[in-house]
Coordinates of C-alpha atoms in Angstrom, one line a residue:
M1 CA 41.8 -20.6 28.1
F2 CA 44.2 -17.7 27.5
E3 CA 47.7 -19.1 27.6
M4 CA 50.9 -17.3 26.7
R5 CA 53.9 -19.1 25.4
S6 CA 57.5 -18.1 25.7
T7 CA 57.4 -16.9 22.1
F8 CA 55.0 -14.1 22.9
A9 CA 56.2 -10.6 22.0
S10 CA 58.5 -9.1 23.8
A11 CA 48.9 0.9 54.1
L12 CA 45.3 0.2 54.5
L13 CA 44.0 2.8 56.8
V14 CA 43.4 6.1 55.1
S15 CA 42.5 9.3 56.9
A16 CA 41.6 12.7 55.4
I17 CA 44.2 15.3 56.3
T18 CA 45.2 18.8 55.4
F19 CA 48.6 19.8 54.2
P20 CA 50.0 23.4 53.9
Y21 CA 50.2 23.0 50.2
L22 CA 48.7 26.0 48.5
S23 CA 50.1 29.5 47.7
C24 CA 48.5 32.7 46.6
A25 CA 51.0 33.1 43.8
Q26 CA 50.5 31.2 40.5
N27 CA 53.9 29.6 39.9
F28 CA 52.9 26.8 37.6
V29 CA 53.2 25.9 33.9
Q30 CA 50.4 24.2 32.1
V31 CA 51.2 22.2 28.9
P32 CA 48.8 20.2 26.7
I33 CA 49.5 16.5 26.2
V34 CA 48.9 15.8 22.6
R35 CA 47.9 12.6 20.7
V36 CA 50.0 11.0 18.0
N37 CA 48.5 9.1 15.1
N38 CA 44.8 9.9 16.0
G39 CA 44.9 8.1 19.3
D40 CA 45.4 4.6 17.9
N41 CA 48.2 4.0 20.4
F42 CA 49.2 5.1 23.8
V43 CA 51.9 7.6 23.0
S44 CA 51.9 10.6 25.3
A45 CA 53.6 13.7 23.8
V46 CA 54.1 17.4 24.3
N47 CA 54.9 20.1 21.9
V48 CA 58.1 22.0 22.8
A49 CA 60.1 24.7 21.0
V50 CA 63.9 24.8 21.4
G51 CA 66.2 27.7 20.6
N52 CA 65.9 31.3 19.4
P53 CA 64.1 31.6 17.1
P54 CA 62.1 28.7 18.4
Q55 CA 62.2 25.3 16.5
N56 CA 59.1 23.3 17.1
M57 CA 59.3 19.6 18.1
T58 CA 57.0 16.9 19.5
A59 CA 58.5 14.8 22.3
I60 CA 57.3 11.8 24.3
L61 CA 56.5 12.7 27.9
D62 CA 58.2 10.2 30.0
T63 CA 58.1 9.8 33.8
G64 CA 60.2 6.6 33.4
S65 CA 63.4 8.4 32.4
S66 CA 65.0 11.7 33.3
D67 CA 66.8 13.2 30.3
F68 CA 65.4 15.6 27.7
W69 CA 67.0 15.2 24.3
V70 CA 66.2 16.1 20.7
P71 CA 67.7 14.9 17.3
A72 CA 70.1 17.0 15.5
T73 CA 69.1 18.2 12.0
G74 CA 71.1 16.6 9.3
S75 CA 72.6 14.0 11.6
K76 CA 72.9 10.3 11.0
L77 CA 70.0 9.8 13.3
C78 CA 67.8 11.9 11.1
A79 CA 68.9 9.9 8.1
D80 CA 67.8 6.6 9.6
P81 CA 64.9 5.0 7.8
K82 CA 62.9 5.2 11.0
N83 CA 63.5 8.9 11.6
Q84 CA 60.6 11.3 11.9
C85 CA 62.7 14.5 11.8
I86 CA 61.1 15.9 8.6
A87 CA 57.5 15.6 7.5
S88 CA 58.1 15.1 3.7
D89 CA 55.7 12.2 2.7
K90 CA 55.4 10.9 6.3
K91 CA 52.1 11.2 8.2
F92 CA 53.9 12.6 11.2
S93 CA 57.0 14.6 12.0
T94 CA 58.6 15.1 15.4
G95 CA 60.9 17.9 14.1
S96 CA 64.6 18.2 14.8
F97 CA 67.1 20.9 16.1
A98 CA 69.5 22.9 14.0
S99 CA 72.0 24.3 16.4
N100 CA 73.5 26.7 13.9
S101 CA 70.1 28.4 13.6
S102 CA 69.8 29.3 17.2
A103 CA 71.3 32.4 18.6
T104 CA 71.2 31.1 22.2
F105 CA 72.7 27.6 21.6
V106 CA 75.7 26.7 23.8
A107 CA 77.5 23.4 23.2
G108 CA 78.1 21.3 26.2
Q109 CA 80.2 18.5 27.6
P110 CA 80.5 15.6 28.2
N111 CA 79.0 13.3 25.7
F112 CA 75.3 12.4 25.9
F113 CA 73.8 9.0 25.5
A114 CA 70.5 7.3 26.3
I115 CA 69.4 3.7 26.2
Y116 CA 65.7 2.5 26.4
T117 CA 63.9 -0.7 26.8
G118 CA 63.2 -2.3 23.4
G119 CA 66.7 -1.5 22.1
V120 CA 66.5 2.2 21.2
N121 CA 69.7 4.0 22.0
V122 CA 71.0 7.4 21.0
T123 CA 74.3 9.3 21.4
G124 CA 75.4 12.8 21.0
T125 CA 76.5 15.8 23.2
F126 CA 75.0 17.9 25.9
M127 CA 73.8 21.4 25.0
Q128 CA 72.1 24.4 26.6
D129 CA 69.4 26.5 25.1
S130 CA 66.0 28.0 25.7
I131 CA 62.9 25.9 25.6
R132 CA 59.3 27.0 25.4
L133 CA 56.5 24.9 26.9
G134 CA 53.1 26.5 26.4
N135 CA 53.5 30.2 27.0
T136 CA 56.6 29.8 29.2
E137 CA 60.3 30.1 28.4
L138 CA 63.0 28.3 30.3
K139 CA 66.4 29.7 29.5
N140 CA 69.7 27.9 29.5
N141 CA 68.1 24.4 29.9
T142 CA 70.5 21.5 29.8
M143 CA 69.5 18.7 27.3
G144 CA 70.9 16.2 24.9
L145 CA 71.5 16.8 21.2
S146 CA 71.5 13.3 19.6
T147 CA 73.3 12.7 16.4
Q148 CA 73.3 8.9 15.9
G149 CA 71.9 5.7 17.4
F150 CA 70.0 2.5 16.9
L151 CA 66.3 2.7 16.1
P152 CA 64.3 -0.6 16.1
T153 CA 61.2 1.6 16.2
A154 CA 60.2 5.1 15.1
L155 CA 62.3 8.0 16.3
F156 CA 60.9 10.4 19.0
P157 CA 62.6 13.0 21.0
V158 CA 62.1 12.2 24.7
M159 CA 61.2 14.6 27.5
G160 CA 62.3 12.6 30.6
I161 CA 60.8 14.2 33.8
G162 CA 61.9 11.6 36.4
F163 CA 64.4 11.9 39.3
A164 CA 67.7 13.5 38.4
A165 CA 69.5 10.4 39.9
Q166 CA 68.2 8.4 36.9
E167 CA 69.8 10.6 34.3
F168 CA 71.8 8.3 32.1
S169 CA 75.0 10.2 32.7
A170 CA 74.4 10.0 36.5
T171 CA 73.9 6.3 36.4
Q172 CA 77.1 5.7 34.5
Q173 CA 79.7 8.4 34.9
N174 CA 78.6 11.6 36.6
P175 CA 78.1 11.4 40.4
T176 CA 76.5 14.9 40.4
P177 CA 73.4 15.0 38.2
Y178 CA 72.5 18.1 36.3
E179 CA 69.2 19.9 36.9
N180 CA 66.8 18.3 34.6
L181 CA 63.5 19.9 33.5
P182 CA 61.5 19.7 36.8
L183 CA 64.4 20.9 38.9
A184 CA 65.4 23.6 36.3
M185 CA 61.8 25.0 36.4
K186 CA 62.0 25.3 40.2
S187 CA 65.4 27.0 40.1
A188 CA 64.2 29.5 37.5
G189 CA 61.3 30.4 39.7
L190 CA 58.7 29.1 37.3
T191 CA 57.5 26.6 40.0
N192 CA 57.9 26.5 43.7
T193 CA 58.7 22.8 43.8
A194 CA 59.8 19.9 41.6
A195 CA 56.3 18.4 41.3
Y196 CA 53.6 18.2 38.6
G197 CA 50.1 17.0 38.0
I198 CA 49.4 14.7 35.1
Y199 CA 46.1 14.2 33.3
L200 CA 46.6 12.0 30.3
N201 CA 42.8 11.6 29.9
D202 CA 41.1 9.2 27.5
F203 CA 43.4 8.6 24.5
R204 CA 40.4 8.9 22.2
S205 CA 40.0 12.5 23.2
T206 CA 41.8 15.5 21.8
E207 CA 44.3 16.0 24.6
G208 CA 45.3 15.9 28.3
S209 CA 47.5 18.1 30.3
I210 CA 50.5 18.3 32.5
I211 CA 50.9 21.1 35.1
F212 CA 54.4 21.7 36.3
G213 CA 54.2 23.1 39.8
G214 CA 50.5 22.6 40.0
M215 CA 47.5 20.3 39.8
D216 CA 43.9 20.6 38.5
T217 CA 41.4 19.5 41.2
A218 CA 38.6 19.7 38.6
K219 CA 40.1 16.8 36.7
F220 CA 39.6 14.1 39.4
T221 CA 36.9 12.9 41.7
G222 CA 37.1 12.0 45.4
N223 CA 40.2 12.3 47.6
M224 CA 43.7 12.2 46.3
T225 CA 45.8 9.6 48.2
M226 CA 49.4 10.5 48.7
L227 CA 51.6 7.4 48.5
P228 CA 55.3 7.2 49.5
I229 CA 57.8 6.4 46.8
L230 CA 59.6 3.2 47.5
E231 CA 63.4 3.4 48.0
N232 CA 65.7 1.1 46.1
S233 CA 68.0 -1.4 47.7
N234 CA 70.5 1.4 48.3
G235 CA 68.0 3.4 50.4
Q236 CA 67.3 6.0 47.7
A237 CA 64.1 7.1 45.9
T238 CA 65.2 7.2 42.3
D239 CA 62.1 6.2 40.3
F240 CA 58.4 6.6 40.5
V241 CA 57.9 3.2 42.2
I242 CA 55.1 2.6 44.6
S243 CA 53.4 -0.6 46.0
A244 CA 50.4 -2.1 44.3
T245 CA 48.3 -4.2 46.6
S246 CA 45.6 -5.6 44.3
L247 CA 44.3 -6.1 40.8
A248 CA 40.9 -7.2 39.6
I249 CA 38.7 -7.5 36.5
T250 CA 35.1 -6.4 37.2
G251 CA 31.9 -6.3 35.1
G252 CA 30.9 -8.4 32.2
S253 CA 27.7 -10.1 31.1
N254 CA 28.3 -13.2 33.2
K255 CA 27.3 -12.3 36.8
K256 CA 29.2 -15.3 38.1
R257 CA 32.4 -13.5 36.9
A258 CA 31.4 -10.1 38.1
T259 CA 34.7 -9.8 39.9
T260 CA 37.9 -11.8 39.1
N261 CA 40.8 -11.1 41.5
I262 CA 44.2 -11.3 39.8
A263 CA 47.1 -12.5 42.0
L264 CA 50.0 -10.1 41.9
P265 CA 53.5 -11.4 42.5
N266 CA 53.6 -10.1 46.1
K267 CA 51.2 -8.6 48.7
Q268 CA 52.9 -5.3 48.1
T269 CA 54.3 -5.4 44.5
P270 CA 56.7 -2.6 43.5
V271 CA 55.3 -0.9 40.4
L272 CA 56.9 1.8 38.2
L273 CA 54.4 4.4 37.0
D274 CA 55.6 5.3 33.5
T275 CA 53.8 7.6 31.1
G276 CA 56.3 6.7 28.4
N277 CA 55.3 3.0 28.5
P278 CA 52.5 2.4 26.0
S279 CA 51.3 -0.7 27.9
I280 CA 50.8 -2.4 31.2
D281 CA 53.7 -4.8 31.9
V282 CA 53.2 -7.6 34.4
P283 CA 54.7 -11.1 34.8
L284 CA 53.5 -13.8 32.5
P285 CA 51.2 -15.5 35.0
V286 CA 49.4 -12.2 35.6
V287 CA 49.0 -11.6 31.9
E288 CA 47.5 -15.1 31.5
A289 CA 45.1 -14.5 34.4
I290 CA 43.9 -11.2 32.9
G291 CA 43.6 -12.8 29.5
N292 CA 41.4 -15.6 30.9
A293 CA 39.2 -13.1 32.7
L294 CA 38.7 -11.1 29.5
N295 CA 38.2 -14.3 27.3
A296 CA 41.2 -13.1 25.2
N297 CA 43.3 -14.9 22.7
P298 CA 46.9 -14.3 21.6
G299 CA 47.2 -12.5 18.2
P300 CA 49.8 -13.4 15.5
D301 CA 52.1 -10.7 16.9
G302 CA 51.7 -12.0 20.5
S303 CA 49.4 -9.2 21.6
M304 CA 46.3 -9.8 23.8
Q305 CA 43.3 -9.7 21.6
V306 CA 39.6 -9.6 22.3
T307 CA 36.5 -9.1 20.2
C308 CA 35.8 -5.3 20.2
D309 CA 32.3 -5.8 21.5
I310 CA 33.8 -6.3 24.9
A311 CA 33.6 -2.5 25.0
N312 CA 29.8 -2.9 25.6
K313 CA 30.1 -5.1 28.6
G314 CA 31.1 -2.6 31.2
M315 CA 34.3 -4.3 32.2
N316 CA 37.1 -2.6 34.2
M317 CA 40.6 -3.2 35.4
V318 CA 40.7 -2.2 39.0
F319 CA 44.2 -1.3 40.4
G320 CA 44.5 -1.2 44.2
F321 CA 47.2 0.6 46.2
S322 CA 47.5 1.4 49.9
G323 CA 44.3 3.5 50.2
A324 CA 43.9 4.3 46.5
T325 CA 41.8 2.5 43.9
I326 CA 41.9 3.4 40.2
Q327 CA 39.3 1.9 37.9
V328 CA 40.3 1.7 34.2
P329 CA 37.4 0.9 31.8
I330 CA 38.4 -1.7 29.3
E331 CA 36.6 0.1 26.5
M332 CA 38.9 3.1 27.1
I333 CA 42.1 1.2 26.4
L334 CA 41.2 -0.9 23.4
T335 CA 42.9 -0.3 20.1
P336 CA 42.0 -1.9 16.8
A337 CA 44.0 -5.0 15.9
K338 CA 45.5 -4.7 12.5
N339 CA 46.6 -7.2 9.8
K340 CA 50.0 -6.8 8.2
D341 CA 48.5 -4.7 5.5
G342 CA 47.0 -2.3 8.0
T343 CA 43.4 -3.5 7.6
Q344 CA 41.1 -4.3 10.5
A345 CA 41.8 -7.8 11.9
K346 CA 38.8 -10.1 12.4
N347 CA 38.2 -13.5 14.0
N348 CA 36.8 -16.5 12.2
N349 CA 33.3 -15.3 12.9
G350 CA 33.9 -12.0 11.2
N351 CA 34.0 -10.0 14.5
N352 CA 36.4 -7.1 14.7
L353 CA 39.3 -7.7 17.0
C354 CA 40.9 -5.2 19.4
V355 CA 44.1 -5.2 21.4
V356 CA 44.3 -5.0 25.2
P357 CA 47.6 -3.2 26.0
V358 CA 48.8 -5.8 28.6
N359 CA 52.2 -7.4 28.0
P360 CA 54.5 -9.8 29.9
T361 CA 57.7 -8.5 31.4
A362 CA 60.8 -10.0 29.9
N363 CA 61.4 -12.0 33.1
E364 CA 59.0 -12.8 35.8
D365 CA 61.1 -10.9 38.4
D366 CA 61.4 -7.7 36.3
L367 CA 59.9 -4.5 37.7
V368 CA 56.1 -4.3 37.0
S369 CA 55.2 -1.1 35.0
F370 CA 51.8 0.6 34.7
G371 CA 52.1 2.8 31.6
A372 CA 49.9 5.2 29.7
P373 CA 46.8 3.0 29.6
F374 CA 46.7 3.1 33.4
F375 CA 47.2 6.9 33.4
S376 CA 44.2 7.3 31.0
A377 CA 41.9 6.9 34.0
A378 CA 44.1 8.2 36.8
Y379 CA 45.1 11.8 37.9
A380 CA 48.6 11.6 39.3
V381 CA 50.7 14.1 41.2
M382 CA 54.4 13.2 40.9
D383 CA 56.2 14.9 43.7
L384 CA 60.0 14.5 43.3
Q385 CA 60.8 16.9 46.2
N386 CA 58.7 15.1 48.9
K387 CA 59.2 11.7 47.3
K388 CA 55.5 11.0 47.0
I389 CA 52.9 10.2 44.3
G390 CA 49.3 11.3 44.6
L391 CA 46.6 9.2 42.9
A392 CA 43.0 9.8 42.3
Q393 CA 40.3 8.6 39.9
A394 CA 40.3 10.9 36.8
K395 CA 37.2 12.7 35.5
V396 CA 37.4 11.6 31.9
N397 CA 37.1 14.4 29.4
A398 CA 36.5 17.0 32.0
T399 CA 36.1 20.5 30.7
E400 CA 36.2 22.4 34.0
S401 CA 39.4 23.6 35.4
N402 CA 40.6 24.5 38.9
I403 CA 44.4 24.7 38.9
Q404 CA 46.1 25.1 42.2
E405 CA 49.7 25.6 42.9
I406 CA 51.8 22.9 44.6
T407 CA 54.2 24.4 47.1
A408 CA 57.3 22.9 48.6
S409 CA 55.2 21.1 51.3
G410 CA 53.4 18.9 48.8
G411 CA 50.1 18.6 47.0
N412 CA 46.6 20.1 47.4
T413 CA 45.2 20.9 50.8
S414 CA 41.6 20.2 50.5
V415 CA 41.7 16.9 48.6
A416 CA 44.6 15.0 50.0
A417 CA 44.5 11.8 52.0
R418 CA 47.4 10.0 53.5
A419 CA 48.0 6.3 53.2
E420 CA 49.5 4.5 56.1
I421 CA 53.3 4.3 55.6
Y422 CA 54.4 1.0 54.3
S423 CA 57.8 -0.5 54.3
G424 CA 59.7 -2.1 51.5
S425 CA 62.2 -1.6 48.8
W426 CA 62.9 -2.9 45.3
N427 CA 66.0 -4.2 43.6
N428 CA 65.1 -4.7 40.0
P429 CA 66.5 -3.4 36.7
R430 CA 65.1 0.0 35.9
R431 CA 62.5 0.1 33.1
P432 CA 62.7 3.3 31.1
M433 CA 60.4 4.4 28.3
R434 CA 59.5 2.0 25.4
T435 CA 58.8 3.4 22.0
V436 CA 56.3 2.0 19.6
P437 CA 56.2 2.1 15.8
L438 CA 53.7 4.4 14.1
V439 CA 51.7 3.6 11.0

């Protein structure tokens, strides 16, 4: 029996339709999503260059927040023991930004700050400078330049690509949000709309991709279902929150347990889709039900642990939405359980242990979050302009490509399906990106 204690670590009818989505022009920007630490975690990152001449950095790609910021070279933040600004003897470096080395740097006001779940917070000032993503340059982009903060985990720059209404300054002091990255790309004519397609792919593979202003129809199978983003209690769509309608564990060697339905908190449970979250966060009773279905046990650090041979049992987590179903193979989201000395953890029978990235929310009424493990098997179109999310089953490790532009009307014409409009709102604390330590 998998039982977690309080001490554990902290729309049904679908019809195929056609939208006037495509354009003959190619206004999109494709950027690889890179792995950090050889795929032993669920950190989704992109390489970005800031300034002139370009200074290279690696930033977490985060749909759960809306600000892009980088650490300042020589700052207190980069002197913190958990900084990753300089490679030196570290296994990994995010890089940092030296403003006095950029000919196009413009200091900005007011002060910048960001706070994330898990305790990470940074402060600094706003700035403007050019950024390069892939082969594309965006000039005069507004971003944060962080100089100090609190780092309970390893330091990463963050590329927040959510709604501008959730910029940290907008939620606290500035009623008029600035144009963050998706909006700035549209204004600069690099894309025709504030929307993008995300293909995180299997984290054991080399990379995935994000296409600002476009989507790759060769990277998913079947129809893409367009789901309306839920409004908050103020009647505004400010986060990538949609309704989840079901969750199940399927497969396994015991045919009597071929399908185990997991009860979600509500018939239509608001869920934040957050690439910056390295786990799937659900209320404690849901975690325990998943653990029981997987025959899991709690590890010393509170993680959900299973024997690694579960990867051979063909088990899946199946997420249901209004008209969309995403099947995530358990074997795709397992990571090795480690002892304190970094060696492979084993059970009393000598079997290797693996971690299932499912964690309890801090409180049972907190907003549920499906993070990077969910995205590893889903192709998602995040449409800020039309306030919709498109979901389809990803083709894992697909090598073909068929990129199509997203216009102001929405997603792709030939593959879209519409879920019946459902009602509802949510009134929970926002759940931005959570960072994880690297080894």
